């Protein structure tokens, strides 16, 4: 049978990895897919560089629309990124009857509803394994491997840049700003790292997992997003003393009231496997009612790890493209007419436990005032840690850090108590609040 023909939009790190792995493993991939898979056309603004990667036998153009317009192309891989031109091109490819493979989590988290509806109407597939956790086949696991389960919650380290920074902060006792500069110098963080360090990239990925896990539309605008920029080395040290590590987690959870969807730094018990995921690696924990807790670990970015996910999608499409569209795996795991209308909860309704760090005057009655406010709001304390003032501020210091771990509390209640604590004259600096996830 004639090989399936693929057009590639954008040949950067992931695109060149995809081309190389497809070439290197072509015989084995063909044995799995049932027919050959060939990238026959590439669009990239830098035509000369692209041609040098793919060699003379592949047609290279600088106009992505020429790829979409080519009637011989069966599948379009979009590796341009962003919400702008990528959205237009994906919709045009769908309209032209092409299947689409994309690694673009931002595009699908924000415009997924429109894109999946267009694809369903046209009877084509939009596959996006590479959009979440790079080489880890987490979309496949959630959508197919765990299909028997009522998924209860997912918690993932789904941004390698921030996990690298947090690992370095812990290892070397350094503050965020120092480690970020070092990460940029070493090429681990982008020149503009905003999406990574502010939690946006992780929230895009959590949004996609949430939709697949619970059969709800993609709703990035409802996600709570908090990055790691305000974390200090002291918080990481105190967390360690209490038996926890701080990780940027993407969390989505089913509750009686609706679905939680949130990204923020979290204290995780140091004994959990996910707490020990270091450097730029990714890991996702999924809890299902039948299977229990499962863990998926691997490289969340990089040329060939991400290519591994792109090619898995190419193979899936190659196997399924002649199938009746109604018999294919639905884009979001659930049939489009069987989606849930469960609401994504506002952050104030989320229930979790907390780490609070208060810089307080080291004088009589302060601890009683602070704990009195917590007791008044019905917040139960799990643990308290106070260091000697000298240890925190040096010889003769008159202030110290008071660390409090709470039991589960509604976020809205905690917001009120923190505001009250902040008003105490003995509380000398903005209070640090980090959520805590036991993940058991
Ligand atoms: N920038 C992402 C990360 C990889 O640091 O994990 C692509 O999603």
PDB file of N, CA, C and O and ligand atoms in Angstrom, residues 105 131 158-162 188 190 196 201 205 280 282 300-301, ligand 1:
ATOM      1  N   UNK A 105      -0.183  22.753  23.076  1.00  0.00           N
ATOM      2  CA  UNK A 105      -1.091  22.716  24.234  1.00  0.00           C
ATOM      3  C   UNK A 105      -1.817  24.037  24.421  1.00  0.00           C
ATOM      4  O   UNK A 105      -2.983  24.069  24.797  1.00  0.00           O
ATOM      5  N   UNK A 131       1.283  17.175  23.223  1.00  0.00           N
ATOM      6  CA  UNK A 131       0.948  18.450  23.876  1.00  0.00           C
ATOM      7  C   UNK A 131       1.074  18.375  25.394  1.00  0.00           C
ATOM      8  O   UNK A 131       1.194  19.405  26.054  1.00  0.00           O
ATOM      9  N   UNK A 158       4.294  18.826  35.243  1.00  0.00           N
ATOM     10  CA  UNK A 158       4.122  18.835  33.798  1.00  0.00           C
ATOM     11  C   UNK A 158       4.821  20.035  33.162  1.00  0.00           C
ATOM     12  O   UNK A 158       4.512  20.403  32.035  1.00  0.00           O
ATOM     13  N   UNK A 159       5.754  20.606  33.893  1.00  0.00           N
ATOM     14  CA  UNK A 159       6.611  21.638  33.311  1.00  0.00           C
ATOM     15  C   UNK A 159       8.047  21.395  33.786  1.00  0.00           C
ATOM     16  O   UNK A 159       8.342  21.527  34.976  1.00  0.00           O
ATOM     17  N   UNK A 160       8.903  21.023  32.836  1.00  0.00           N
ATOM     18  CA  UNK A 160      10.273  20.656  33.183  1.00  0.00           C
ATOM     19  C   UNK A 160      11.105  21.848  33.637  1.00  0.00           C
ATOM     20  O   UNK A 160      11.962  21.712  34.519  1.00  0.00           O
ATOM     21  N   UNK A 161      10.847  23.013  33.044  1.00  0.00           N
ATOM     22  CA  UNK A 161      11.643  24.200  33.391  1.00  0.00           C
ATOM     23  C   UNK A 161      11.494  24.518  34.871  1.00  0.00           C
ATOM     24  O   UNK A 161      12.480  24.728  35.585  1.00  0.00           O
ATOM     25  N   UNK A 162      10.265  24.555  35.345  1.00  0.00           N
ATOM     26  CA  UNK A 162      10.045  24.906  36.744  1.00  0.00           C
ATOM     27  C   UNK A 162      10.516  23.797  37.674  1.00  0.00           C
ATOM     28  O   UNK A 162      11.023  24.071  38.766  1.00  0.00           O
ATOM     29  N   UNK A 188      18.171  25.774  29.909  1.00  0.00           N
ATOM     30  CA  UNK A 188      17.026  25.034  30.460  1.00  0.00           C
ATOM     31  C   UNK A 188      15.771  25.896  30.483  1.00  0.00           C
ATOM     32  O   UNK A 188      14.663  25.380  30.518  1.00  0.00           O
ATOM     33  N   UNK A 190      13.742  29.365  28.736  1.00  0.00           N
ATOM     34  CA  UNK A 190      13.689  30.239  27.567  1.00  0.00           C
ATOM     35  C   UNK A 190      14.148  31.650  27.955  1.00  0.00           C
ATOM     36  O   UNK A 190      14.065  32.035  29.128  1.00  0.00           O
ATOM     37  N   UNK A 196       6.330  29.424  31.429  1.00  0.00           N
ATOM     38  CA  UNK A 196       6.778  28.327  32.282  1.00  0.00           C
ATOM     39  C   UNK A 196       6.714  28.729  33.754  1.00  0.00           C
ATOM     40  O   UNK A 196       6.045  28.082  34.553  1.00  0.00           O
ATOM     41  N   UNK A 201       2.015  27.325  31.118  1.00  0.00           N
ATOM     42  CA  UNK A 201       2.243  26.110  30.321  1.00  0.00           C
ATOM     43  C   UNK A 201       1.662  24.886  31.046  1.00  0.00           C
ATOM     44  O   UNK A 201       0.961  24.059  30.436  1.00  0.00           O
ATOM     45  N   UNK A 205      -1.640  22.282  29.983  1.00  0.00           N
ATOM     46  CA  UNK A 205      -1.591  20.815  29.974  1.00  0.00           C
ATOM     47  C   UNK A 205      -2.623  20.233  30.955  1.00  0.00           C
ATOM     48  O   UNK A 205      -3.293  19.240  30.650  1.00  0.00           O
ATOM     49  N   UNK A 280      14.605  18.345  34.956  1.00  0.00           N
ATOM     50  CA  UNK A 280      13.592  18.713  33.959  1.00  0.00           C
ATOM     51  C   UNK A 280      12.600  17.584  33.670  1.00  0.00           C
ATOM     52  O   UNK A 280      11.789  17.691  32.743  1.00  0.00           O
ATOM     53  N   UNK A 282       9.365  15.023  33.922  1.00  0.00           N
ATOM     54  CA  UNK A 282       7.929  15.174  34.183  1.00  0.00           C
ATOM     55  C   UNK A 282       7.400  13.893  34.820  1.00  0.00           C
ATOM     56  O   UNK A 282       7.987  12.819  34.655  1.00  0.00           O
ATOM     57  N   UNK A 300       9.610  15.344  29.538  1.00  0.00           N
ATOM     58  CA  UNK A 300       8.442  16.137  29.137  1.00  0.00           C
ATOM     59  C   UNK A 300       8.711  17.076  27.991  1.00  0.00           C
ATOM     60  O   UNK A 300       7.820  17.814  27.568  1.00  0.00           O
ATOM     61  N   UNK A 301       9.918  17.067  27.487  1.00  0.00           N
ATOM     62  CA  UNK A 301      10.262  17.970  26.386  1.00  0.00           C
ATOM     63  C   UNK A 301      11.481  17.389  25.684  1.00  0.00           C
ATOM     64  O   UNK A 301      11.990  16.334  26.066  1.00  0.00           O
TER      65      UNK A 301
HETATM   66  N1  LIG B   1       8.393  24.469  28.269  1.00  0.00           N
HETATM   67  C1  LIG B   1       7.921  23.169  28.633  1.00  0.00           C
HETATM   68  C2  LIG B   1       8.646  22.686  29.880  1.00  0.00           C
HETATM   69  C3  LIG B   1       8.097  22.134  27.569  1.00  0.00           C
HETATM   70  O1  LIG B   1       9.516  23.365  30.413  1.00  0.00           O
HETATM   71  O2  LIG B   1       8.308  21.603  30.314  1.00  0.00           O
HETATM   72  C4  LIG B   1       7.089  22.240  26.479  1.00  0.00           C
HETATM   73  O3  LIG B   1       5.797  22.144  26.969  1.00  0.00           O
END
